[in-house]
Amino acid sequence: MTLVIFSVLLFSAVPIALVLALSALWYIAVSGNAVLFDSYAQQLFGAVESYGLLAIPLFMLAGELMNEGGLTSRLVNLARILVGGFRGGLAYINLVANMMMAAIMGSAASQIAIMSRAMVPAMEKEGYDKSYAAAITAAGGLLSPIIPPSMLFVLFGVLAQVPIAEMFIAGIVPGLIMALLFFVAISLMGLVHSYPRGEWPTRQQARQYLLAGIPAGLIPLIIIGGILAGLATPTESAALASLGALLIGKYVYRDLQYSRLFDILKRTAFNSGMVIMLIAVAGVFGWVIVFEEIPQNAAVWIAAQTADPFIFLLMVVGILLLVGMVIDGIAALILVVPILLPIAQQQYGISPYQFGVVVCLTLVLGLLTPPVGAGLFIASSMTGEPPMRIFRALWPFLIATLLTLVLLSWKGELVTLLL
């Protein structure tokens, strides 16, 4: 009956946080176990009582400060030096800039919004189809959940009780593999559609772009370098990145005004507050799932289907593709990890890092797939292009992402290579 209430509320357009909270309350009420009401508030608080979760608002703040301080546009120009002269040069620039932003922001939705404003008008001006320009920008957002830092990795690390820094390291090779497949997709589409050949910057322009881009490029180095070198935790790296973005935007580029700080902090508080609230109520719902013995029942059913870890992960990918189409990725992650991770580890011997990367990447695909497709609607609202036209142009990148998922499910060593 709880599942029925959950489904009715979900498809009635009730906010997902309320769906989870009300479903848990319904279960407690009908179960007759009134003592659980006494633990409800404690479970809400306990779900967010983790130092690691502090990284989420700090990475959001770093992204806001970078965008407001002009660091994003400098990273785009830095990408021009690397790939600007190839056929479809702006498409490559878009992807490389997305990789740089993924190493800073950790949020696919925020990255899609920022890069859509920065790249789509420029690509359209040079003769690219707007739907293709919006599609590659949206696809670049898929790099955010696996190129460190990643909000989903932070949350998975908390749920799975594995070191968040090691989760970040586990995402480096998969992120590079997916970026390589995206480069191949852009190259093939550039030949088919005869997109214009880009222009390499002149020596003087390259020097200007490099000098202007170095300070902005320090931010991903602070984040990833600090974590890899063991000098800072992910939360400390996020705090340092926020401070660096503030100082660079204000005193190096002089684009950031202190008068804008209140709006920046307000947006960060609002967006991170929604995420933290979702984590809290999903924690309560996960508590209900344990009482219902759903993990144990799911383990019995899945074990009866296959004994092959690769087939198991493909089943997980298929299930989560459907889940991600209707439920927010963060909420879905909190719901599925307590159910599926014990099965993956205990019955199939799958590394939590491999499982985490596969699950996070699969769930973020839901940002770009109907009917919910929040990323599609963000790209549409930023560019004015209809969501379904963007979705049709996305197919090469969705296929590349699915190929990455199959490869990572088959060869878990690719995830743990740097650990």
JSON list of N, CA and C in Angstrom, two decimals, residues 35-71:
[
{"chain": "A", "resi": 35, "resn": "VAL", "atom": "N", "xyz": [5.52, 3.82, 17.78]},
{"chain": "A", "resi": 35, "resn": "VAL", "atom": "CA", "xyz": [6.78, 4.24, 18.38]},
{"chain": "A", "resi": 35, "resn": "VAL", "atom": "C", "xyz": [7.73, 4.81, 17.34]},
{"chain": "A", "resi": 36, "resn": "LEU", "atom": "N", "xyz": [7.52, 4.44, 16.07]},
{"chain": "A", "resi": 36, "resn": "LEU", "atom": "CA", "xyz": [8.38, 4.96, 15.01]},
{"chain": "A", "resi": 36, "resn": "LEU", "atom": "C", "xyz": [8.21, 6.47, 14.82]},
{"chain": "A", "resi": 37, "resn": "PHE", "atom": "N", "xyz": [7.05, 7.00, 15.19]},
{"chain": "A", "resi": 37, "resn": "PHE", "atom": "CA", "xyz": [6.85, 8.45, 15.11]},
{"chain": "A", "resi": 37, "resn": "PHE", "atom": "C", "xyz": [7.87, 9.18, 15.98]},
{"chain": "A", "resi": 38, "resn": "ASP", "atom": "N", "xyz": [8.23, 8.57, 17.11]},
{"chain": "A", "resi": 38, "resn": "ASP", "atom": "CA", "xyz": [9.18, 9.21, 18.02]},
{"chain": "A", "resi": 38, "resn": "ASP", "atom": "C", "xyz": [10.57, 9.31, 17.41]},
{"chain": "A", "resi": 39, "resn": "SER", "atom": "N", "xyz": [10.87, 8.43, 16.46]},
{"chain": "A", "resi": 39, "resn": "SER", "atom": "CA", "xyz": [12.20, 8.42, 15.84]},
{"chain": "A", "resi": 39, "resn": "SER", "atom": "C", "xyz": [12.24, 9.18, 14.52]},
{"chain": "A", "resi": 40, "resn": "TYR", "atom": "N", "xyz": [11.09, 9.69, 14.07]},
{"chain": "A", "resi": 40, "resn": "TYR", "atom": "CA", "xyz": [11.01, 10.32, 12.74]},
{"chain": "A", "resi": 40, "resn": "TYR", "atom": "C", "xyz": [11.98, 11.50, 12.63]},
{"chain": "A", "resi": 41, "resn": "ALA", "atom": "N", "xyz": [11.90, 12.44, 13.58]},
{"chain": "A", "resi": 41, "resn": "ALA", "atom": "CA", "xyz": [12.77, 13.63, 13.54]},
{"chain": "A", "resi": 41, "resn": "ALA", "atom": "C", "xyz": [14.23, 13.23, 13.68]},
{"chain": "A", "resi": 42, "resn": "GLN", "atom": "N", "xyz": [14.51, 12.23, 14.49]},
{"chain": "A", "resi": 42, "resn": "GLN", "atom": "CA", "xyz": [15.89, 11.78, 14.66]},
{"chain": "A", "resi": 42, "resn": "GLN", "atom": "C", "xyz": [16.45, 11.22, 13.36]},
{"chain": "A", "resi": 43, "resn": "GLN", "atom": "N", "xyz": [15.63, 10.47, 12.62]},
{"chain": "A", "resi": 43, "resn": "GLN", "atom": "CA", "xyz": [16.07, 9.92, 11.34]},
{"chain": "A", "resi": 43, "resn": "GLN", "atom": "C", "xyz": [16.30, 11.03, 10.31]},
{"chain": "A", "resi": 44, "resn": "LEU", "atom": "N", "xyz": [15.43, 12.05, 10.32]},
{"chain": "A", "resi": 44, "resn": "LEU", "atom": "CA", "xyz": [15.62, 13.19, 9.42]},
{"chain": "A", "resi": 44, "resn": "LEU", "atom": "C", "xyz": [16.98, 13.84, 9.65]},
{"chain": "A", "resi": 45, "resn": "PHE", "atom": "N", "xyz": [17.29, 14.10, 10.92]},
{"chain": "A", "resi": 45, "resn": "PHE", "atom": "CA", "xyz": [18.54, 14.75, 11.25]},
{"chain": "A", "resi": 45, "resn": "PHE", "atom": "C", "xyz": [19.73, 13.82, 10.98]},
{"chain": "A", "resi": 46, "resn": "GLY", "atom": "N", "xyz": [19.57, 12.54, 11.32]},
{"chain": "A", "resi": 46, "resn": "GLY", "atom": "CA", "xyz": [20.66, 11.60, 11.15]},
{"chain": "A", "resi": 46, "resn": "GLY", "atom": "C", "xyz": [21.09, 11.44, 9.70]},
{"chain": "A", "resi": 47, "resn": "ALA", "atom": "N", "xyz": [20.15, 11.59, 8.76]},
{"chain": "A", "resi": 47, "resn": "ALA", "atom": "CA", "xyz": [20.48, 11.41, 7.34]},
{"chain": "A", "resi": 47, "resn": "ALA", "atom": "C", "xyz": [21.44, 12.47, 6.83]},
{"chain": "A", "resi": 48, "resn": "VAL", "atom": "N", "xyz": [21.45, 13.65, 7.45]},
{"chain": "A", "resi": 48, "resn": "VAL", "atom": "CA", "xyz": [22.31, 14.73, 6.97]},
{"chain": "A", "resi": 48, "resn": "VAL", "atom": "C", "xyz": [23.45, 15.04, 7.94]},
{"chain": "A", "resi": 49, "resn": "GLU", "atom": "N", "xyz": [23.58, 14.21, 8.98]},
{"chain": "A", "resi": 49, "resn": "GLU", "atom": "CA", "xyz": [24.62, 14.44, 9.99]},
{"chain": "A", "resi": 49, "resn": "GLU", "atom": "C", "xyz": [25.93, 13.82, 9.52]},
{"chain": "A", "resi": 50, "resn": "SER", "atom": "N", "xyz": [26.50, 14.43, 8.47]},
{"chain": "A", "resi": 50, "resn": "SER", "atom": "CA", "xyz": [27.74, 13.92, 7.90]},
{"chain": "A", "resi": 50, "resn": "SER", "atom": "C", "xyz": [28.60, 15.09, 7.44]},
{"chain": "A", "resi": 51, "resn": "TYR", "atom": "N", "xyz": [29.84, 15.09, 7.87]},
{"chain": "A", "resi": 51, "resn": "TYR", "atom": "CA", "xyz": [30.79, 16.14, 7.49]},
{"chain": "A", "resi": 51, "resn": "TYR", "atom": "C", "xyz": [30.96, 16.20, 5.98]},
{"chain": "A", "resi": 52, "resn": "GLY", "atom": "N", "xyz": [30.95, 15.03, 5.33]},
{"chain": "A", "resi": 52, "resn": "GLY", "atom": "CA", "xyz": [31.18, 14.98, 3.88]},
{"chain": "A", "resi": 52, "resn": "GLY", "atom": "C", "xyz": [30.14, 15.75, 3.09]},
{"chain": "A", "resi": 53, "resn": "LEU", "atom": "N", "xyz": [28.90, 15.82, 3.59]},
{"chain": "A", "resi": 53, "resn": "LEU", "atom": "CA", "xyz": [27.85, 16.52, 2.86]},
{"chain": "A", "resi": 53, "resn": "LEU", "atom": "C", "xyz": [28.09, 18.03, 2.79]},
{"chain": "A", "resi": 54, "resn": "LEU", "atom": "N", "xyz": [28.96, 18.56, 3.65]},
{"chain": "A", "resi": 54, "resn": "LEU", "atom": "CA", "xyz": [29.27, 19.98, 3.61]},
{"chain": "A", "resi": 54, "resn": "LEU", "atom": "C", "xyz": [29.93, 20.37, 2.28]},
{"chain": "A", "resi": 55, "resn": "ALA", "atom": "N", "xyz": [30.51, 19.40, 1.59]},
{"chain": "A", "resi": 55, "resn": "ALA", "atom": "CA", "xyz": [31.14, 19.68, 0.29]},
{"chain": "A", "resi": 55, "resn": "ALA", "atom": "C", "xyz": [30.12, 20.13, -0.75]},
{"chain": "A", "resi": 56, "resn": "ILE", "atom": "N", "xyz": [28.87, 19.69, -0.62]},
{"chain": "A", "resi": 56, "resn": "ILE", "atom": "CA", "xyz": [27.86, 20.01, -1.63]},
{"chain": "A", "resi": 56, "resn": "ILE", "atom": "C", "xyz": [27.61, 21.51, -1.74]},
{"chain": "A", "resi": 57, "resn": "PRO", "atom": "N", "xyz": [27.23, 22.22, -0.66]},
{"chain": "A", "resi": 57, "resn": "PRO", "atom": "CA", "xyz": [27.03, 23.67, -0.80]},
{"chain": "A", "resi": 57, "resn": "PRO", "atom": "C", "xyz": [28.32, 24.41, -1.17]},
{"chain": "A", "resi": 58, "resn": "LEU", "atom": "N", "xyz": [29.47, 23.91, -0.71]},
{"chain": "A", "resi": 58, "resn": "LEU", "atom": "CA", "xyz": [30.73, 24.59, -1.03]},
{"chain": "A", "resi": 58, "resn": "LEU", "atom": "C", "xyz": [31.09, 24.48, -2.50]},
{"chain": "A", "resi": 59, "resn": "PHE", "atom": "N", "xyz": [30.85, 23.32, -3.13]},
{"chain": "A", "resi": 59, "resn": "PHE", "atom": "CA", "xyz": [31.09, 23.21, -4.57]},
{"chain": "A", "resi": 59, "resn": "PHE", "atom": "C", "xyz": [30.08, 24.05, -5.35]},
{"chain": "A", "resi": 60, "resn": "MET", "atom": "N", "xyz": [28.84, 24.11, -4.88]},
{"chain": "A", "resi": 60, "resn": "MET", "atom": "CA", "xyz": [27.86, 24.98, -5.52]},
{"chain": "A", "resi": 60, "resn": "MET", "atom": "C", "xyz": [28.30, 26.44, -5.45]},
{"chain": "A", "resi": 61, "resn": "LEU", "atom": "N", "xyz": [28.82, 26.85, -4.29]},
{"chain": "A", "resi": 61, "resn": "LEU", "atom": "CA", "xyz": [29.30, 28.23, -4.13]},
{"chain": "A", "resi": 61, "resn": "LEU", "atom": "C", "xyz": [30.47, 28.51, -5.06]},
{"chain": "A", "resi": 62, "resn": "ALA", "atom": "N", "xyz": [31.39, 27.55, -5.19]},
{"chain": "A", "resi": 62, "resn": "ALA", "atom": "CA", "xyz": [32.53, 27.74, -6.08]},
{"chain": "A", "resi": 62, "resn": "ALA", "atom": "C", "xyz": [32.06, 27.96, -7.52]},
{"chain": "A", "resi": 63, "resn": "GLY", "atom": "N", "xyz": [31.06, 27.18, -7.97]},
{"chain": "A", "resi": 63, "resn": "GLY", "atom": "CA", "xyz": [30.54, 27.34, -9.32]},
{"chain": "A", "resi": 63, "resn": "GLY", "atom": "C", "xyz": [29.89, 28.69, -9.53]},
{"chain": "A", "resi": 64, "resn": "GLU", "atom": "N", "xyz": [29.10, 29.14, -8.55]},
{"chain": "A", "resi": 64, "resn": "GLU", "atom": "CA", "xyz": [28.45, 30.45, -8.65]},
{"chain": "A", "resi": 64, "resn": "GLU", "atom": "C", "xyz": [29.48, 31.57, -8.72]},
{"chain": "A", "resi": 65, "resn": "LEU", "atom": "N", "xyz": [30.51, 31.49, -7.88]},
{"chain": "A", "resi": 65, "resn": "LEU", "atom": "CA", "xyz": [31.55, 32.53, -7.86]},
{"chain": "A", "resi": 65, "resn": "LEU", "atom": "C", "xyz": [32.35, 32.53, -9.16]},
{"chain": "A", "resi": 66, "resn": "MET", "atom": "N", "xyz": [32.59, 31.36, -9.72]},
{"chain": "A", "resi": 66, "resn": "MET", "atom": "CA", "xyz": [33.33, 31.29, -10.98]},
{"chain": "A", "resi": 66, "resn": "MET", "atom": "C", "xyz": [32.54, 31.93, -12.11]},
{"chain": "A", "resi": 67, "resn": "ASN", "atom": "N", "xyz": [31.26, 31.64, -12.17]},
{"chain": "A", "resi": 67, "resn": "ASN", "atom": "CA", "xyz": [30.44, 32.20, -13.23]},
{"chain": "A", "resi": 67, "resn": "ASN", "atom": "C", "xyz": [30.31, 33.72, -13.09]},
{"chain": "A", "resi": 68, "resn": "GLU", "atom": "N", "xyz": [30.12, 34.17, -11.87]},
{"chain": "A", "resi": 68, "resn": "GLU", "atom": "CA", "xyz": [29.94, 35.61, -11.63]},
{"chain": "A", "resi": 68, "resn": "GLU", "atom": "C", "xyz": [31.27, 36.36, -11.79]},
{"chain": "A", "resi": 69, "resn": "GLY", "atom": "N", "xyz": [32.37, 35.69, -11.50]},
{"chain": "A", "resi": 69, "resn": "GLY", "atom": "CA", "xyz": [33.68, 36.34, -11.55]},
{"chain": "A", "resi": 69, "resn": "GLY", "atom": "C", "xyz": [34.38, 36.28, -12.88]},
{"chain": "A", "resi": 70, "resn": "GLY", "atom": "N", "xyz": [33.72, 35.73, -13.92]},
{"chain": "A", "resi": 70, "resn": "GLY", "atom": "CA", "xyz": [34.32, 35.70, -15.25]},
{"chain": "A", "resi": 70, "resn": "GLY", "atom": "C", "xyz": [35.30, 34.58, -15.49]},
{"chain": "A", "resi": 71, "resn": "LEU", "atom": "N", "xyz": [35.40, 33.63, -14.57]},
{"chain": "A", "resi": 71, "resn": "LEU", "atom": "CA", "xyz": [36.35, 32.53, -14.75]},
{"chain": "A", "resi": 71, "resn": "LEU", "atom": "C", "xyz": [35.90, 31.58, -15.84]}
]
